[in-house]
mmCIF file of C-alpha atoms in Angstrom:
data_model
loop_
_atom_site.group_PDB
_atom_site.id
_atom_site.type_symbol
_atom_site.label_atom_id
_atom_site.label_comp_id
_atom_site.label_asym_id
_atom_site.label_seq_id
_atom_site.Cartn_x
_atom_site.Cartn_y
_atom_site.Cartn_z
ATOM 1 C CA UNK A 23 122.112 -33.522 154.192
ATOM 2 C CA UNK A 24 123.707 -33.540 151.042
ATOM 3 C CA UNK A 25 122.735 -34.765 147.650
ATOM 4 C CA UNK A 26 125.141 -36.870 145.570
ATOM 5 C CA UNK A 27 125.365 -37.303 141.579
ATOM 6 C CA UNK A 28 127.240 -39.745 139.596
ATOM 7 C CA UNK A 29 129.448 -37.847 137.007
ATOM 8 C CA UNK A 30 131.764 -40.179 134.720
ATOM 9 C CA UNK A 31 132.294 -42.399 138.076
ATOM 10 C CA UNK A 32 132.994 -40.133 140.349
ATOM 11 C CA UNK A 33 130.831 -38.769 143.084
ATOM 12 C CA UNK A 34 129.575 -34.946 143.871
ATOM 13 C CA UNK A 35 128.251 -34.021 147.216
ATOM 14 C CA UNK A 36 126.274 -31.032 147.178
ATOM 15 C CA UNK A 37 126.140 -29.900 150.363
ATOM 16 C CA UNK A 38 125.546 -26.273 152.261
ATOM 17 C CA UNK A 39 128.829 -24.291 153.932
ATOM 18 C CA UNK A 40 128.252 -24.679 157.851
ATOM 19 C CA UNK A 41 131.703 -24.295 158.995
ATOM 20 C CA UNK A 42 134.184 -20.923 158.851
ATOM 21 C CA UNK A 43 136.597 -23.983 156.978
ATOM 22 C CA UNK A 44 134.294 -24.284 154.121
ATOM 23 C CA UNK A 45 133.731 -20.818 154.030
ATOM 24 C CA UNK A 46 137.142 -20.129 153.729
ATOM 25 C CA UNK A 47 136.651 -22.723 150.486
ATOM 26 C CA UNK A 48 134.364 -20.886 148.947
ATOM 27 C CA UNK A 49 136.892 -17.702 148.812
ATOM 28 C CA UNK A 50 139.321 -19.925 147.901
ATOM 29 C CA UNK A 51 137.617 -21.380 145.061
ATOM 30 C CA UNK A 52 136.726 -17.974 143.613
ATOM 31 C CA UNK A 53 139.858 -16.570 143.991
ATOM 32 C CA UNK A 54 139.185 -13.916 147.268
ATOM 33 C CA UNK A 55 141.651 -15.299 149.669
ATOM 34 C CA UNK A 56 144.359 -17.621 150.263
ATOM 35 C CA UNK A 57 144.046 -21.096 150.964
ATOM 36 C CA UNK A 58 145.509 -22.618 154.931
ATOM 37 C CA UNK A 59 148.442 -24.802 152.895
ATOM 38 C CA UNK A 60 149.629 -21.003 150.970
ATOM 39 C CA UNK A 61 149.112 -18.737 154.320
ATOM 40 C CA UNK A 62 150.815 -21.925 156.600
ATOM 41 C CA UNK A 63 153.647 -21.661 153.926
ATOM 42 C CA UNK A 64 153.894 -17.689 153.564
ATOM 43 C CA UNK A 65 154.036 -17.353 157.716
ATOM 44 C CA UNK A 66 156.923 -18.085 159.556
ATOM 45 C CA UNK A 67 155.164 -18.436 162.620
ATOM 46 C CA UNK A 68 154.237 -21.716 164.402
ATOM 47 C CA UNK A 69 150.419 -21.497 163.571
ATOM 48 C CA UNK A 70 148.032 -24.563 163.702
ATOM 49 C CA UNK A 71 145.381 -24.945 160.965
ATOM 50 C CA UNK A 72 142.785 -23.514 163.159
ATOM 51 C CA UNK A 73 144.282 -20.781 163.798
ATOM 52 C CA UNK A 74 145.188 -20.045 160.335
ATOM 53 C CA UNK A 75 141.392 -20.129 159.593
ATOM 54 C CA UNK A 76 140.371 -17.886 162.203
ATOM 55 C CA UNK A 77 143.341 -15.468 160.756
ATOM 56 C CA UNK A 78 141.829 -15.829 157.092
ATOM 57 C CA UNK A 79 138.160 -15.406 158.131
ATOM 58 C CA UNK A 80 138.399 -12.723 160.678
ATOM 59 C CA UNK A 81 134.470 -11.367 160.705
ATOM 60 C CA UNK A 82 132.947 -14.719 160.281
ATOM 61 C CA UNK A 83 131.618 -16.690 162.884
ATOM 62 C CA UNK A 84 132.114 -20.898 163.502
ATOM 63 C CA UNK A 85 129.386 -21.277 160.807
ATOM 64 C CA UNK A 86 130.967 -19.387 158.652
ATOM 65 C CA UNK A 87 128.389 -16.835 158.384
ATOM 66 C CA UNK A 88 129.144 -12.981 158.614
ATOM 67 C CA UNK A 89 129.266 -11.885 162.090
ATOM 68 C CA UNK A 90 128.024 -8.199 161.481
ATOM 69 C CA UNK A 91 125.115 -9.195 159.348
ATOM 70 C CA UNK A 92 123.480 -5.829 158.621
ATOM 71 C CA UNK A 93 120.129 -7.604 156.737
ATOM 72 C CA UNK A 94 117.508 -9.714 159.040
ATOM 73 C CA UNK A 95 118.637 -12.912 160.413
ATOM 74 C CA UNK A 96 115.742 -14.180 158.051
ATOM 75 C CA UNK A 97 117.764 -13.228 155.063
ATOM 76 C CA UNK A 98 121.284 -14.353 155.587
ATOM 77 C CA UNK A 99 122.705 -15.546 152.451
ATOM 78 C CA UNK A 100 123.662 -19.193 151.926
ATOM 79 C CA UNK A 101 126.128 -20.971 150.208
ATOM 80 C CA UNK A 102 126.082 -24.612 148.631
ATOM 81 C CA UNK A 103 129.029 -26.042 147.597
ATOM 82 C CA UNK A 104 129.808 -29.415 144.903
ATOM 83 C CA UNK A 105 132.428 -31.325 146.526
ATOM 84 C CA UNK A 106 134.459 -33.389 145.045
ATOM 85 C CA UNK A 107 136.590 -36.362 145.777
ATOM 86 C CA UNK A 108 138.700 -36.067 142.144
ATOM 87 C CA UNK A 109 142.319 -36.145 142.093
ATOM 88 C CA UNK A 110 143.634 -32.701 141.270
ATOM 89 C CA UNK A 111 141.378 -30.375 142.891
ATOM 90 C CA UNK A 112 143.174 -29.795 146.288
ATOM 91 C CA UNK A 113 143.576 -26.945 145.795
ATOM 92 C CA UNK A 114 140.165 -25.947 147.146
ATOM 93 C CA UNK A 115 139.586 -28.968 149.048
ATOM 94 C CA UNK A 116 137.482 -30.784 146.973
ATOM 95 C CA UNK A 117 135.206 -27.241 146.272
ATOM 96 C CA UNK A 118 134.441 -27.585 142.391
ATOM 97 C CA UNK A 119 131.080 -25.464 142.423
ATOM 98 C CA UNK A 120 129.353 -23.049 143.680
ATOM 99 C CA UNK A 121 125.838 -20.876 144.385
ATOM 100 C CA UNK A 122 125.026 -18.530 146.648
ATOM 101 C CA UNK A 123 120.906 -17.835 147.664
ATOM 102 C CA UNK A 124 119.356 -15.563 149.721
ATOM 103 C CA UNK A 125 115.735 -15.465 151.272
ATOM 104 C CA UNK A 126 114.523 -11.521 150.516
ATOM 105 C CA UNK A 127 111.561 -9.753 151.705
ATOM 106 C CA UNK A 128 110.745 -13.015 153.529
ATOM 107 C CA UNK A 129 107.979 -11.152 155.907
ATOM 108 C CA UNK A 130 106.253 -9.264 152.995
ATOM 109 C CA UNK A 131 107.380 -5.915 153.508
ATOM 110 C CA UNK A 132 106.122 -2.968 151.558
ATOM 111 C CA UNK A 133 108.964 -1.431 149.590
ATOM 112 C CA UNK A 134 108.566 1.996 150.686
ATOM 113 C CA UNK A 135 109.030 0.009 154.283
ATOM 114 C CA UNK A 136 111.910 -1.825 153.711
ATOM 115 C CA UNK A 137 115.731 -1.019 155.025
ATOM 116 C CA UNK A 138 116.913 -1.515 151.245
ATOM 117 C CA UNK A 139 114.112 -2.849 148.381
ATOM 118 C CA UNK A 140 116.517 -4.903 146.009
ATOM 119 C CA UNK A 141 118.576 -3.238 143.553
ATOM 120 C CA UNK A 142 116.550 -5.342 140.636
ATOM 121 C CA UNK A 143 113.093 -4.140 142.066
ATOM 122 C CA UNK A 144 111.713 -0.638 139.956
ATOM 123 C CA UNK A 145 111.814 2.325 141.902
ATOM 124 C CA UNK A 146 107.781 2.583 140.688
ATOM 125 C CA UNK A 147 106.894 -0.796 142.178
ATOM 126 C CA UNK A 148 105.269 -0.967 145.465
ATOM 127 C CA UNK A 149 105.591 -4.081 146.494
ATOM 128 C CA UNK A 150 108.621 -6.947 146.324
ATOM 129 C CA UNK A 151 107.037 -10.350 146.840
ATOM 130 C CA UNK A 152 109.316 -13.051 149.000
ATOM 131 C CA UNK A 153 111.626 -14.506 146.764
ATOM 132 C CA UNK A 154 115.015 -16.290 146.873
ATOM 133 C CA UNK A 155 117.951 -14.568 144.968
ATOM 134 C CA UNK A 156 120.414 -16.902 143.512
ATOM 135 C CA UNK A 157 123.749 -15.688 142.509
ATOM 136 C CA UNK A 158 127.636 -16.344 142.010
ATOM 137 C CA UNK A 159 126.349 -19.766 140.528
ATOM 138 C CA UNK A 160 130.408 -20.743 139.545
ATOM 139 C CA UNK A 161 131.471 -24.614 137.915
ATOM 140 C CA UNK A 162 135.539 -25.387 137.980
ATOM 141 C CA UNK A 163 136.475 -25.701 134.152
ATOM 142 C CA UNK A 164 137.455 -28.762 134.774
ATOM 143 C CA UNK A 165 134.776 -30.803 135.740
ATOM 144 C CA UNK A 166 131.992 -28.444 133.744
ATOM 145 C CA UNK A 167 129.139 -30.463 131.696
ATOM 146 C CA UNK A 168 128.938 -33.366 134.338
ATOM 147 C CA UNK A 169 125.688 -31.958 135.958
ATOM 148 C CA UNK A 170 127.473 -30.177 138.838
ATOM 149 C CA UNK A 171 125.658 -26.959 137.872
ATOM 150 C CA UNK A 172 122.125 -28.086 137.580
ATOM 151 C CA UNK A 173 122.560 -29.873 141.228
ATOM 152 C CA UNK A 174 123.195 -26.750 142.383
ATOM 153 C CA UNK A 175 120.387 -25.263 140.699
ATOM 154 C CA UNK A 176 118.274 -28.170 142.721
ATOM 155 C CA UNK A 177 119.516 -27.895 145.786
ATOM 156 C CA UNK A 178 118.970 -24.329 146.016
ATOM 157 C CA UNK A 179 114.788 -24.839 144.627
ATOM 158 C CA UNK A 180 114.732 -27.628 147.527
ATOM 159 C CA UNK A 181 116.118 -24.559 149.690
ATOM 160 C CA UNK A 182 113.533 -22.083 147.881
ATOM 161 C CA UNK A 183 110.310 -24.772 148.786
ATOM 162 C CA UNK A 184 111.901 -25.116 152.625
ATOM 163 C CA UNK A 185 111.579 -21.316 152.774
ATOM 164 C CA UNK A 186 108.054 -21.495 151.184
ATOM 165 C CA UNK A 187 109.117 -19.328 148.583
ATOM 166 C CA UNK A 188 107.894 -20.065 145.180
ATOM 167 C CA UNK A 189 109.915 -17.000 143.278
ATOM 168 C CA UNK A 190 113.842 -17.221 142.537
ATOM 169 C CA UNK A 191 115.160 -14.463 140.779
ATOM 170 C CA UNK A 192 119.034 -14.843 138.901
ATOM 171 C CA UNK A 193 121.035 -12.045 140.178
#
């Protein structure tokens, strides 16, 4: 499902990664790997488009989730992603924002319990409620103060209430 704004005519789709291709995206659009045009470009070899992905995003599964997750299943980050349809931002195909959120301590764990308590949680506390942490929240420059940023913000407190969390903490 995605969500869709109107900014000055043109039309955002918010909308979470569930392919290894917009994962790829994502590192694209912050600047961690190359995009499939560049590496096609930079290799000689005959490669086909899906092979250039699986090249780029060894470790990640068709989802584009990590394949050697070390947390619970439960708390595998997510990523939502503003698309865009705007001339000029090929470049990341389309990928002009994005936010990352991750369900923690979703089954209530005492902190002395838990694998690793969150780095934000006192070492005097006892207990970490269930919360969602948001982070890498991340607007192109170019199409900043058209909204983009607080649908993100919204799609990731519909994600909080589908998790039955009521906490999100800003990493």
């Amino acid at each position: 499902m995605s969500l869709n704004l109107a900014a000055h005519e043109r039309t955002i789709a918010i909308e979470q990664v569930s392919s290894k291709a917009r994962a790829l995206d994502v590192f694209v659009f912050r600047g961690f790997q190359v995009s499939v045009a560049q590496f096609l470009k930079e290799n000689e070899a005959e490669w086909t488009e899906e092979q250039a992905i699986d090249e780029l995003m060894k470790g990640y599964d068709d989802k584009g989730d990590p394949v050697k997750w070390q947390e619970s299943p439960d708390e595998l980050p997510v990523h939502f992603v503003a698309i865009s349809q705007q001339e000029g931002v090929d470049d990341t195909n389309g990928v002009v924002g994005i936010v990352r959120a991750q369900a923690c301590n979703v089954k209530n764990i005492p902190l002395d319990k838990a694998i690793r308590p969150p780095a934000s949680v006192s070492p005097f506390t006892t207990k970490c409620d269930p919360h969602i942490y948001l982070s890498n929240l991340c607007v192109d420059s170019r199409v900043r103060r058209q909204g983009i940023g607080s649908a993100l913000l919204l799609k990731v407190m519909k994600y909080a209430r589908d998790m039955s969390q009521d906490q999100i903490v800003l990493w």
